[in-house]
mmCIF file of C-alpha atoms in Angstrom:
data_model
loop_
_atom_site.group_PDB
_atom_site.id
_atom_site.type_symbol
_atom_site.label_atom_id
_atom_site.label_comp_id
_atom_site.label_asym_id
_atom_site.label_seq_id
_atom_site.Cartn_x
_atom_site.Cartn_y
_atom_site.Cartn_z
ATOM 1 C CA MET A 1 10.294 2.599 -11.353
ATOM 2 C CA THR A 2 10.887 6.218 -10.644
ATOM 3 C CA THR A 3 14.438 7.480 -11.048
ATOM 4 C CA ARG A 4 16.298 9.027 -8.169
ATOM 5 C CA SER A 5 17.078 12.693 -8.723
ATOM 6 C CA ALA A 6 20.663 13.760 -9.352
ATOM 7 C CA THR A 7 20.825 15.532 -6.002
ATOM 8 C CA GLN A 8 19.443 12.595 -4.019
ATOM 9 C CA PRO A 9 22.225 10.336 -2.718
ATOM 10 C CA ALA A 10 21.956 6.581 -3.032
ATOM 11 C CA GLY A 11 19.860 5.162 -0.208
ATOM 12 C CA ALA A 12 18.239 8.482 0.682
ATOM 13 C CA LEU A 13 14.633 8.219 1.774
ATOM 14 C CA PRO A 14 12.147 10.106 -0.428
ATOM 15 C CA GLN A 15 10.327 13.019 1.133
ATOM 16 C CA GLU A 16 6.720 12.120 1.871
ATOM 17 C CA SER A 17 3.722 14.337 1.196
ATOM 18 C CA PRO A 18 0.295 13.754 2.717
ATOM 19 C CA PRO A 19 -2.138 11.952 0.389
ATOM 20 C CA ASP A 20 -4.019 14.275 -1.965
ATOM 21 C CA ALA A 21 -2.285 17.281 -0.421
ATOM 22 C CA PRO A 22 -2.727 20.619 -2.210
ATOM 23 C CA ALA A 23 0.207 21.596 -4.414
ATOM 24 C CA ALA A 24 0.825 24.690 -2.315
ATOM 25 C CA ALA A 25 -0.176 25.121 1.311
ATOM 26 C CA ALA A 26 0.836 28.778 1.594
ATOM 27 C CA GLU A 27 -2.745 30.047 1.386
ATOM 28 C CA PRO A 28 -5.563 28.781 3.617
ATOM 29 C CA LEU A 29 -8.211 26.629 1.971
ATOM 30 C CA GLY A 30 -11.439 28.305 0.959
ATOM 31 C CA ARG A 31 -14.806 27.290 2.364
ATOM 32 C CA ARG A 32 -15.701 25.187 -0.681
ATOM 33 C CA GLU A 33 -12.438 23.252 -0.582
ATOM 34 C CA ARG A 34 -12.747 22.691 3.179
ATOM 35 C CA LYS A 35 -16.261 21.340 2.682
ATOM 36 C CA LYS A 36 -15.047 19.071 -0.123
ATOM 37 C CA GLN A 37 -12.247 17.646 2.027
ATOM 38 C CA ASP A 38 -14.612 17.121 4.950
ATOM 39 C CA THR A 39 -17.043 15.248 2.699
ATOM 40 C CA GLN A 40 -14.236 13.116 1.322
ATOM 41 C CA ARG A 41 -13.054 12.316 4.855
ATOM 42 C CA ARG A 42 -16.554 11.260 5.949
ATOM 43 C CA ILE A 43 -16.969 9.046 2.882
ATOM 44 C CA PHE A 44 -13.614 7.398 3.534
ATOM 45 C CA GLU A 45 -14.358 6.764 7.217
ATOM 46 C CA ALA A 46 -17.824 5.374 6.453
ATOM 47 C CA ALA A 47 -16.529 3.106 3.684
ATOM 48 C CA GLU A 48 -13.611 1.852 5.775
ATOM 49 C CA ASP A 49 -15.845 1.046 8.737
ATOM 50 C CA LEU A 50 -18.547 -0.722 6.736
ATOM 51 C CA PHE A 51 -16.197 -2.742 4.527
ATOM 52 C CA THR A 52 -14.159 -3.802 7.565
ATOM 53 C CA ARG A 53 -17.173 -4.855 9.619
ATOM 54 C CA LYS A 54 -19.419 -6.381 6.945
ATOM 55 C CA GLY A 55 -17.271 -7.276 3.949
ATOM 56 C CA TYR A 56 -17.562 -5.994 0.400
ATOM 57 C CA ALA A 57 -20.604 -7.964 -0.796
ATOM 58 C CA ALA A 58 -22.760 -7.069 2.211
ATOM 59 C CA VAL A 59 -22.218 -3.300 1.909
ATOM 60 C CA THR A 60 -24.273 -1.021 -0.351
ATOM 61 C CA THR A 61 -23.405 2.414 -1.631
ATOM 62 C CA GLN A 62 -26.599 3.693 -0.012
ATOM 63 C CA GLU A 63 -25.336 2.509 3.392
ATOM 64 C CA ILE A 64 -22.056 4.322 2.860
ATOM 65 C CA ALA A 65 -23.851 7.507 1.803
ATOM 66 C CA GLU A 66 -26.105 7.380 4.867
ATOM 67 C CA ALA A 67 -23.176 6.699 7.213
ATOM 68 C CA ALA A 68 -21.328 9.660 5.680
ATOM 69 C CA ASP A 69 -24.487 11.811 6.018
ATOM 70 C CA ILE A 70 -24.637 12.674 2.322
ATOM 71 C CA GLY A 71 -26.892 11.896 -0.612
ATOM 72 C CA ALA A 72 -26.159 9.129 -3.099
ATOM 73 C CA GLY A 73 -25.618 11.709 -5.834
ATOM 74 C CA THR A 74 -22.920 13.403 -3.771
ATOM 75 C CA LEU A 75 -21.263 10.048 -3.068
ATOM 76 C CA PHE A 76 -20.895 9.294 -6.768
ATOM 77 C CA ARG A 77 -19.111 12.570 -7.345
ATOM 78 C CA TYR A 78 -16.270 11.200 -5.184
ATOM 79 C CA ALA A 79 -16.306 7.551 -6.334
ATOM 80 C CA GLN A 80 -18.109 6.238 -9.376
ATOM 81 C CA ASN A 81 -19.077 2.870 -7.864
ATOM 82 C CA LYS A 82 -18.678 0.593 -4.847
ATOM 83 C CA ALA A 83 -15.477 -0.951 -6.182
ATOM 84 C CA GLU A 84 -13.849 2.485 -6.355
ATOM 85 C CA LEU A 85 -14.810 3.077 -2.731
ATOM 86 C CA LEU A 86 -13.058 -0.119 -1.653
ATOM 87 C CA ILE A 87 -10.006 0.766 -3.742
ATOM 88 C CA MET A 88 -9.921 4.174 -2.036
ATOM 89 C CA VAL A 89 -9.777 2.490 1.378
ATOM 90 C CA MET A 90 -7.105 -0.005 0.350
ATOM 91 C CA ASN A 91 -5.011 2.710 -1.303
ATOM 92 C CA GLU A 92 -4.612 4.402 2.041
ATOM 93 C CA ARG A 93 -3.368 1.143 3.531
ATOM 94 C CA LEU A 94 -0.735 0.933 0.809
ATOM 95 C CA ARG A 95 0.353 4.493 1.544
ATOM 96 C CA LEU A 96 0.656 3.811 5.266
ATOM 97 C CA GLY A 97 2.560 0.593 4.601
ATOM 98 C CA ALA A 98 5.101 2.393 2.417
ATOM 99 C CA ARG A 99 5.612 5.035 5.085
ATOM 100 C CA HIS A 100 5.979 2.431 7.836
ATOM 101 C CA GLY A 101 8.542 0.410 5.891
ATOM 102 C CA LEU A 102 10.678 3.429 5.003
ATOM 103 C CA VAL A 103 10.648 4.637 8.598
ATOM 104 C CA ALA A 104 11.669 1.147 9.731
ATOM 105 C CA ALA A 105 14.576 1.212 7.273
ATOM 106 C CA GLN A 106 15.665 4.634 8.476
ATOM 107 C CA ASP A 107 15.499 3.442 12.079
ATOM 108 C CA GLY A 108 17.893 0.581 11.387
ATOM 109 C CA ALA A 109 15.678 -2.428 10.670
ATOM 110 C CA SER A 110 17.120 -5.187 8.511
ATOM 111 C CA ALA A 111 16.331 -5.029 4.807
ATOM 112 C CA ALA A 112 13.958 -7.991 5.089
ATOM 113 C CA GLU A 113 12.137 -6.456 8.069
ATOM 114 C CA ALA A 114 11.731 -3.134 6.278
ATOM 115 C CA VAL A 115 10.518 -4.704 3.034
ATOM 116 C CA VAL A 116 7.920 -6.832 4.826
ATOM 117 C CA ALA A 117 6.798 -3.762 6.785
ATOM 118 C CA LEU A 118 5.993 -2.106 3.439
ATOM 119 C CA VAL A 119 3.264 -4.647 2.734
ATOM 120 C CA GLU A 120 2.175 -5.353 6.316
ATOM 121 C CA PRO A 121 -1.249 -3.630 5.938
ATOM 122 C CA LEU A 122 -2.011 -5.731 2.862
ATOM 123 C CA VAL A 123 -0.913 -8.911 4.613
ATOM 124 C CA GLN A 124 -3.120 -8.124 7.603
ATOM 125 C CA ALA A 125 -6.044 -7.452 5.255
ATOM 126 C CA ALA A 126 -5.419 -10.698 3.368
ATOM 127 C CA ILE A 127 -5.618 -12.596 6.663
ATOM 128 C CA SER A 128 -8.605 -10.859 8.273
ATOM 129 C CA GLN A 129 -10.483 -9.456 5.254
ATOM 130 C CA ARG A 130 -9.940 -11.946 2.469
ATOM 131 C CA GLU A 131 -13.053 -10.944 0.544
ATOM 132 C CA ASN A 132 -12.102 -7.266 0.491
ATOM 133 C CA THR A 133 -8.522 -8.029 -0.525
ATOM 134 C CA THR A 134 -9.612 -10.381 -3.316
ATOM 135 C CA VAL A 135 -12.017 -7.795 -4.717
ATOM 136 C CA TYR A 136 -9.318 -5.137 -4.509
ATOM 137 C CA GLN A 137 -6.819 -7.238 -6.459
ATOM 138 C CA ARG A 138 -9.441 -8.084 -9.089
ATOM 139 C CA GLU A 139 -10.585 -4.509 -9.557
ATOM 140 C CA VAL A 140 -7.074 -3.084 -9.734
ATOM 141 C CA LEU A 141 -6.055 -5.644 -12.352
ATOM 142 C CA PHE A 142 -9.247 -5.898 -14.409
ATOM 143 C CA GLY A 143 -11.682 -3.229 -13.197
ATOM 144 C CA ALA A 144 -13.079 -0.206 -15.006
ATOM 145 C CA GLU A 145 -10.997 2.941 -15.278
ATOM 146 C CA GLY A 146 -11.452 5.380 -12.422
ATOM 147 C CA PRO A 147 -9.439 7.889 -10.388
ATOM 148 C CA HIS A 148 -9.010 5.603 -7.383
ATOM 149 C CA ARG A 149 -7.954 2.659 -9.572
ATOM 150 C CA ALA A 150 -5.405 4.925 -11.268
ATOM 151 C CA GLN A 151 -4.148 5.951 -7.839
ATOM 152 C CA ALA A 152 -3.906 2.268 -6.842
ATOM 153 C CA LEU A 153 -1.545 1.601 -9.742
ATOM 154 C CA THR A 154 0.541 4.563 -8.583
ATOM 155 C CA ARG A 155 0.554 3.250 -4.999
ATOM 156 C CA ILE A 156 1.783 -0.145 -6.207
ATOM 157 C CA ARG A 157 4.593 1.503 -8.164
ATOM 158 C CA ASP A 158 5.414 3.524 -5.047
ATOM 159 C CA LEU A 159 5.742 0.296 -3.062
ATOM 160 C CA GLU A 160 8.164 -1.106 -5.608
ATOM 161 C CA ASP A 161 10.153 2.128 -5.473
ATOM 162 C CA ALA A 162 10.173 1.874 -1.678
ATOM 163 C CA VAL A 163 11.666 -1.635 -1.921
ATOM 164 C CA ALA A 164 14.419 -0.167 -4.114
ATOM 165 C CA THR A 165 15.024 2.576 -1.540
ATOM 166 C CA VAL A 166 15.455 -0.037 1.202
ATOM 167 C CA LEU A 167 17.836 -2.092 -0.935
ATOM 168 C CA ARG A 168 19.909 0.981 -1.841
ATOM 169 C CA ARG A 169 20.498 1.596 1.848
ATOM 170 C CA CYS A 170 21.462 -2.054 2.215
ATOM 171 C CA VAL A 171 24.237 -1.829 -0.424
ATOM 172 C CA ASP A 172 25.169 1.818 0.169
ATOM 173 C CA GLY A 173 28.913 2.277 -0.249
ATOM 174 C CA ARG A 174 29.446 -0.958 -2.158
ATOM 175 C CA ARG A 175 30.899 -0.459 -5.640
ATOM 176 C CA ASP A 176 30.140 -3.977 -6.839
ATOM 177 C CA ARG A 177 26.404 -3.260 -7.150
ATOM 178 C CA THR A 178 25.078 -0.685 -9.631
ATOM 179 C CA ASP A 179 21.845 1.201 -9.219
ATOM 180 C CA ASP A 180 20.410 -0.745 -12.154
ATOM 181 C CA GLU A 181 21.178 -4.020 -10.359
ATOM 182 C CA VAL A 182 19.473 -2.732 -7.215
ATOM 183 C CA GLU A 183 16.368 -1.736 -9.153
ATOM 184 C CA ARG A 184 16.217 -5.111 -10.888
ATOM 185 C CA ALA A 185 16.567 -6.812 -7.520
ATOM 186 C CA ALA A 186 13.794 -4.628 -6.090
ATOM 187 C CA THR A 187 11.494 -5.588 -8.976
ATOM 188 C CA ALA A 188 12.169 -9.280 -8.374
ATOM 189 C CA VAL A 189 11.662 -9.020 -4.597
ATOM 190 C CA PHE A 190 8.457 -7.042 -4.971
ATOM 191 C CA SER A 191 7.068 -9.395 -7.642
ATOM 192 C CA VAL A 192 7.646 -12.469 -5.475
ATOM 193 C CA LEU A 193 6.214 -10.767 -2.409
ATOM 194 C CA TYR A 194 3.140 -9.576 -4.296
ATOM 195 C CA LEU A 195 2.540 -13.066 -5.674
ATOM 196 C CA LYS A 196 2.740 -14.425 -2.134
ATOM 197 C CA LEU A 197 0.037 -11.960 -1.115
ATOM 198 C CA VAL A 198 -2.213 -13.203 -3.907
ATOM 199 C CA ARG A 199 -1.565 -16.820 -2.921
ATOM 200 C CA LEU A 200 -2.319 -15.972 0.696
ATOM 201 C CA GLU A 201 -5.867 -15.028 -0.276
ATOM 202 C CA LEU A 202 -6.374 -18.574 -1.562
ATOM 203 C CA ARG A 203 -5.154 -20.300 1.588
ATOM 204 C CA ASP A 204 -7.473 -21.282 4.429
ATOM 205 C CA GLU A 205 -4.902 -22.062 7.096
ATOM 206 C CA TYR A 206 -4.585 -18.457 8.339
ATOM 207 C CA ALA A 207 -8.335 -18.294 8.849
ATOM 208 C CA ASN A 208 -8.101 -21.459 10.954
ATOM 209 C CA GLY A 209 -5.774 -20.471 13.761
ATOM 210 C CA VAL A 210 -2.309 -19.963 12.297
ATOM 211 C CA GLN A 211 -0.783 -16.931 13.980
ATOM 212 C CA PRO A 212 0.016 -13.894 11.789
ATOM 213 C CA GLN A 213 3.425 -13.685 13.479
ATOM 214 C CA ALA A 214 4.341 -17.002 11.870
ATOM 215 C CA LEU A 215 3.375 -15.688 8.463
ATOM 216 C CA PHE A 216 5.413 -12.507 8.862
ATOM 217 C CA GLN A 217 8.425 -14.524 9.971
ATOM 218 C CA GLU A 218 8.014 -16.731 6.883
ATOM 219 C CA LEU A 219 7.857 -13.656 4.647
ATOM 220 C CA ARG A 220 10.943 -12.109 6.264
ATOM 221 C CA LEU A 221 12.924 -15.313 5.748
ATOM 222 C CA ASP A 222 11.824 -15.500 2.107
ATOM 223 C CA VAL A 223 12.700 -11.862 1.442
ATOM 224 C CA ASP A 224 16.059 -12.196 3.180
ATOM 225 C CA HIS A 225 16.844 -15.259 1.057
ATOM 226 C CA LEU A 226 15.978 -13.339 -2.104
ATOM 227 C CA ILE A 227 18.075 -10.317 -1.163
ATOM 228 C CA ARG A 228 21.068 -12.488 -0.322
ATOM 229 C CA GLY A 229 20.786 -14.289 -3.638
ATOM 230 C CA LEU A 230 20.270 -11.165 -5.741
ATOM 231 C CA LEU A 231 22.621 -8.729 -4.036
ATOM 232 C CA GLY A 232 24.845 -10.827 -1.813
ATOM 233 C CA THR A 233 23.496 -9.163 1.322
ATOM 234 C CA GLY A 234 20.496 -9.575 3.579
ATOM 235 C CA THR A 235 20.006 -9.255 7.278
ATOM 236 C CA ALA A 236 22.376 -6.353 7.806
ATOM 237 C CA SER A 237 20.890 -3.174 9.268
ATOM 238 C CA THR A 238 19.678 -0.594 6.755
ATOM 239 C CA GLY A 239 20.105 2.324 9.154
ATOM 240 C CA ARG A 240 22.893 4.867 9.259
#
């Protein structure tokens, strides 16, 4: 887990930067960099649309290249294979989930609500796009090295750090809980939640009419139970 800086108070929300943002935005991007970012955007949009509509197995890299209006050779300069393209799409969902959960915590949601909001995009994908989610989990755990897989591992660590940020706000001002205890609790909560996501991909009931709202309520209750057991607190608001 990343360590909070000395100047960052306990429970403070980390400052967010856009994904793949340039290190310095003081100077305007050159024509080559603008073209590169536009190509990357078109590849992402084409991959997201095709994977969502057709599922991983039914999509080819040639289809994605054609939808993005580029050649196959250009496509493979941005992602080395189809698996990396799917990972790229899912990585963005992880990023958006982390942002959504931290905003929910800042706006006063309960710790359980904020933690579940962190993984909401992955839960939704596990319900409606089980094939894509299963492939994503497999490739992140056992796939070949690649830039998007490396970023996926970073995104997962970011989610765990975001859980710790939510829990810090939950115990802010309490002297009976150290930062180390909060981080250990965050690791336990995230591990259980992630395992539940994996198990969800193996269950058929959500594909057969069970409402997602029921699943999210189940997850919130489970997370709240964990937080209460680990830190002696749970449903209290995380906002200021």
